[in-house]
Coordinates of C-alpha atoms in Angstrom, one line a residue:
M1 CA 10.6 -5.8 -19.1
T2 CA 7.2 -4.0 -18.9
R3 CA 5.8 -0.5 -18.8
L4 CA 6.3 -0.7 -15.0
K5 CA 10.1 -1.1 -15.2
D6 CA 11.9 1.4 -12.9
K7 CA 8.6 2.9 -11.8
I8 CA 8.4 3.9 -8.1
V9 CA 5.7 1.8 -6.5
C10 CA 4.7 2.2 -2.8
I11 CA 2.7 -0.6 -1.1
T12 CA 1.4 -0.5 2.4
G13 CA 0.8 -3.7 4.4
G14 CA 3.4 -5.5 2.2
A15 CA 4.8 -8.0 4.6
N16 CA 2.0 -10.5 4.7
G17 CA -0.9 -12.0 2.7
I18 CA -2.1 -10.0 -0.4
G19 CA 0.5 -7.3 0.3
K20 CA 3.4 -9.7 0.2
T21 CA 2.2 -11.0 -3.2
L22 CA 1.9 -7.4 -4.5
V23 CA 5.5 -6.7 -3.5
E24 CA 6.7 -9.8 -5.2
V25 CA 4.7 -9.3 -8.4
F26 CA 5.5 -5.6 -8.9
A27 CA 9.2 -6.2 -8.1
K28 CA 9.3 -8.9 -10.7
Q29 CA 7.7 -6.5 -13.2
G30 CA 10.8 -4.4 -12.8
A31 CA 9.4 -1.7 -10.5
V32 CA 11.3 -0.2 -7.6
V33 CA 9.2 -1.2 -4.7
E34 CA 9.0 0.8 -1.4
F35 CA 6.8 -1.1 1.0
M36 CA 5.6 -0.6 4.5
D37 CA 4.3 -2.8 7.3
M38 CA 4.2 -3.0 11.1
N39 CA 5.8 -6.5 11.0
G40 CA 9.5 -5.6 10.9
G41 CA 10.8 -9.1 10.8
K42 CA 8.8 -10.4 7.9
G43 CA 9.2 -7.1 6.0
E44 CA 13.0 -7.2 6.2
E45 CA 13.1 -10.9 5.4
L46 CA 11.0 -10.3 2.2
S47 CA 13.0 -7.4 1.1
L48 CA 16.3 -9.2 1.6
Q49 CA 15.0 -12.2 -0.3
L50 CA 13.9 -10.2 -3.3
N51 CA 17.0 -8.0 -3.4
S52 CA 19.2 -11.2 -3.4
E53 CA 17.3 -12.3 -6.5
G54 CA 18.2 -9.1 -8.3
Y55 CA 15.0 -7.1 -7.7
S56 CA 14.8 -3.6 -6.2
T57 CA 12.9 -3.2 -2.9
R58 CA 13.1 -1.4 0.4
F59 CA 11.2 -2.1 3.5
H60 CA 10.0 0.5 6.1
E61 CA 8.6 -0.5 9.5
V62 CA 5.7 1.9 9.8
N63 CA 2.3 2.2 11.4
V64 CA 0.4 3.9 8.5
G65 CA -2.4 4.8 10.9
V66 CA 0.0 7.3 12.5
Y67 CA 0.3 10.4 10.4
Q68 CA 3.7 11.5 11.5
Q69 CA 5.2 8.1 10.6
V70 CA 3.6 8.3 7.2
K71 CA 5.0 11.8 6.6
D72 CA 8.5 10.6 7.7
V73 CA 8.5 7.6 5.3
F74 CA 7.3 9.6 2.3
S75 CA 10.0 12.2 3.1
K76 CA 12.6 9.4 2.8
I77 CA 11.1 8.3 -0.5
K78 CA 11.1 11.9 -1.8
E79 CA 14.8 12.2 -0.8
D80 CA 15.8 9.1 -2.7
H81 CA 13.5 9.1 -5.7
G82 CA 11.8 12.5 -5.8
M83 CA 8.5 11.0 -7.0
V84 CA 6.0 8.2 -6.7
D85 CA 4.3 6.5 -9.7
V86 CA 2.0 4.1 -8.1
L87 CA 0.6 3.9 -4.5
I88 CA -1.3 0.8 -3.4
N89 CA -3.1 1.3 0.0
N90 CA -3.3 -2.3 1.1
A91 CA -2.7 -2.1 4.8
G92 CA -5.6 -3.0 7.1
V93 CA -6.7 -5.2 10.0
S94 CA -9.5 -7.8 9.7
K95 CA -10.7 -7.4 13.3
F96 CA -14.3 -8.4 14.1
M97 CA -15.7 -7.6 17.5
S98 CA -19.1 -7.8 19.3
F99 CA -21.4 -4.8 18.5
W100 CA -22.4 -4.8 22.2
E101 CA -18.9 -5.0 23.7
M102 CA -16.6 -3.1 21.3
D103 CA -14.9 -0.2 23.1
P104 CA -14.6 3.2 21.5
E105 CA -10.9 2.7 21.5
D106 CA -11.2 -0.5 19.4
W107 CA -13.5 1.3 17.0
D108 CA -11.0 4.2 16.6
S109 CA -8.1 1.8 16.2
I110 CA -9.7 -0.1 13.3
L111 CA -10.8 3.2 11.6
S112 CA -7.3 4.5 12.0
S113 CA -5.6 1.4 10.5
N114 CA -8.0 0.8 7.7
L115 CA -9.4 4.2 6.6
S116 CA -7.4 7.1 8.0
S117 CA -4.2 5.4 6.7
V118 CA -5.6 5.5 3.2
F119 CA -6.1 9.3 3.4
Y120 CA -2.7 9.9 5.1
C121 CA -0.7 7.9 2.5
S122 CA -2.7 9.1 -0.4
R123 CA -2.1 12.8 0.5
E124 CA 1.6 12.3 1.0
G125 CA 1.9 10.1 -2.1
A126 CA -0.1 12.6 -4.2
V127 CA 2.4 15.3 -3.3
L128 CA 5.1 13.2 -5.1
M129 CA 2.8 12.5 -8.1
K130 CA 1.3 16.0 -8.5
N131 CA 1.4 17.4 -12.1
R132 CA 3.5 14.5 -13.4
G133 CA 0.8 11.8 -13.3
G134 CA 0.3 8.8 -11.0
C135 CA -2.0 6.1 -9.9
I136 CA -3.5 5.3 -6.5
I137 CA -5.1 2.0 -5.8
N138 CA -7.1 1.5 -2.6
M139 CA -7.9 -2.0 -1.2
A140 CA -11.6 -2.1 -0.2
S141 CA -13.7 -5.2 0.2
T142 CA -16.9 -6.8 -0.8
R143 CA -17.8 -6.4 2.9
A144 CA -18.5 -2.7 2.0
S145 CA -21.8 -4.0 0.5
M146 CA -22.5 -7.3 2.3
S147 CA -22.0 -8.3 6.0
E148 CA -21.8 -10.9 8.7
P149 CA -22.6 -10.2 12.4
D150 CA -20.0 -8.1 14.4
T151 CA -18.2 -6.6 11.3
E152 CA -19.4 -3.0 11.9
A153 CA -16.0 -1.3 12.2
Y154 CA -14.4 -3.3 9.4
S155 CA -17.3 -2.9 7.0
A156 CA -17.5 0.9 7.8
T157 CA -13.9 1.3 6.9
K158 CA -14.3 -0.5 3.6
G159 CA -17.4 1.5 2.7
G160 CA -15.4 4.6 3.6
I161 CA -12.6 3.6 1.3
L162 CA -15.1 3.4 -1.7
S163 CA -16.4 6.9 -1.0
L164 CA -12.9 8.2 -0.4
T165 CA -11.7 6.7 -3.7
H166 CA -14.3 8.4 -5.9
S167 CA -13.9 11.7 -4.0
M168 CA -10.1 11.7 -4.4
A169 CA -10.5 10.7 -8.1
I170 CA -12.4 13.9 -8.7
T171 CA -10.2 16.1 -6.5
L172 CA -6.9 14.8 -8.0
C173 CA -7.9 14.5 -11.7
D174 CA -6.7 18.1 -12.3
V175 CA -3.1 17.2 -11.3
G176 CA -3.0 14.0 -13.4
I177 CA -3.6 11.4 -10.7
R178 CA -6.0 8.4 -11.2
V179 CA -7.6 6.8 -8.1
N180 CA -9.4 3.5 -8.1
S181 CA -10.2 0.8 -5.6
I182 CA -10.4 -3.0 -5.6
S183 CA -12.9 -5.0 -3.6
P184 CA -11.6 -8.6 -3.0
G185 CA -13.9 -11.3 -2.0
W186 CA -12.7 -14.5 -0.4
I187 CA -9.0 -14.5 -1.0
Q188 CA -7.2 -17.4 0.7
T189 CA -3.7 -16.2 1.6
E190 CA -2.4 -19.5 3.0
D191 CA -3.2 -23.2 3.1
Y192 CA -5.1 -23.1 -0.2
D193 CA -4.9 -26.8 -0.6
S194 CA -6.8 -27.3 2.7
L195 CA -10.0 -25.7 1.2
R196 CA -13.0 -27.9 0.8
Y197 CA -14.9 -28.7 -2.4
R198 CA -17.9 -26.7 -1.2
D199 CA -15.7 -23.7 -0.5
H200 CA -14.8 -23.6 -4.2
E201 CA -18.1 -24.7 -5.8
Q202 CA -20.1 -21.9 -4.2
H203 CA -18.3 -19.4 -6.3
P204 CA -19.6 -18.9 -9.9
S205 CA -15.9 -18.9 -11.0
G206 CA -15.6 -22.4 -9.5
R207 CA -12.8 -21.6 -7.0
V208 CA -11.8 -19.5 -4.1
G209 CA -9.5 -16.5 -4.9
K210 CA -5.8 -16.3 -4.5
P211 CA -3.5 -13.2 -3.8
E212 CA -2.3 -13.4 -7.4
D213 CA -5.8 -12.6 -8.6
I214 CA -5.6 -9.3 -6.7
A215 CA -2.1 -8.6 -7.9
R216 CA -3.2 -9.0 -11.5
A217 CA -6.0 -6.5 -10.9
C218 CA -3.5 -4.1 -9.5
L219 CA -1.2 -4.5 -12.4
F220 CA -4.2 -3.8 -14.7
L221 CA -5.1 -0.6 -12.9
A222 CA -1.5 0.6 -12.6
H223 CA -0.7 0.1 -16.3
P224 CA -0.2 3.5 -18.0
D225 CA -2.4 2.3 -21.0
N226 CA -5.4 2.2 -18.7
D227 CA -5.5 5.9 -18.0
F228 CA -9.2 6.2 -18.9
I229 CA -10.2 4.4 -15.7
T230 CA -10.5 6.5 -12.6
G231 CA -13.0 6.7 -9.7
E232 CA -14.0 3.1 -10.1
N233 CA -14.2 0.0 -7.8
L234 CA -13.1 -3.3 -9.4
V235 CA -14.8 -6.3 -7.6
V236 CA -12.6 -9.4 -7.7
D237 CA -14.7 -12.0 -5.9
G238 CA -15.4 -14.9 -8.3
G239 CA -18.9 -13.6 -8.9
M240 CA -20.1 -14.1 -5.3
T241 CA -21.7 -10.7 -4.9
R242 CA -23.8 -11.3 -8.1
K243 CA -25.1 -14.6 -7.0
M244 CA -28.6 -15.2 -5.7
I245 CA -28.3 -17.0 -2.3
Y246 CA -31.8 -18.3 -2.0
K247 CA -32.3 -22.1 -1.8
H248 CA -34.9 -23.7 -4.0

């Protein structure tokens, strides 16, 4: 298999989109995958499918924005495995709301789902990595550095994840834990064939991204041989944030 065989890998937001692909890819690399999501039906379905194919996964229906639920699920993982090798904080909501009309409750909800959850899961996961080594990967976004209207809450959470990542990397280095983030650009999670030519050609890479692109980046950062990388943000966006947008 690979260097990830039998490693305990925890993935949040694993029932849909990028997270679903992460669960599939890490399971097929031989990892024991514990994954979480609020969508119980899709999570259970994915776990049953992968387990029937001979892979090792377990699904937990959890709202990772609620600290007690996070504590409870990591207690189960500790009871069964005693450790975590890799944690991927992928859960989040892409919710864009009017700057003028957003309620404080909406703001707090998005920050809880996208940013507080990263801190909660990282702290509980780090307890199970402490002094034996481990890797935390946080899913940020290119929207941390570029924006469209009415993305204030979402962009703020992704910028917060970048800062939280390098802060945790320095705090946790003394106990052998690496912390990095990934900033995806346009990743089409479904109906890829429906994309237009201009959707693809605007990217310097020549195409829109796929969930598998993010999964490969996670595999790279999670690999034990890449232990010289910590506190970094890996941008996976087909070159879009490096492109001059002015028309001539």
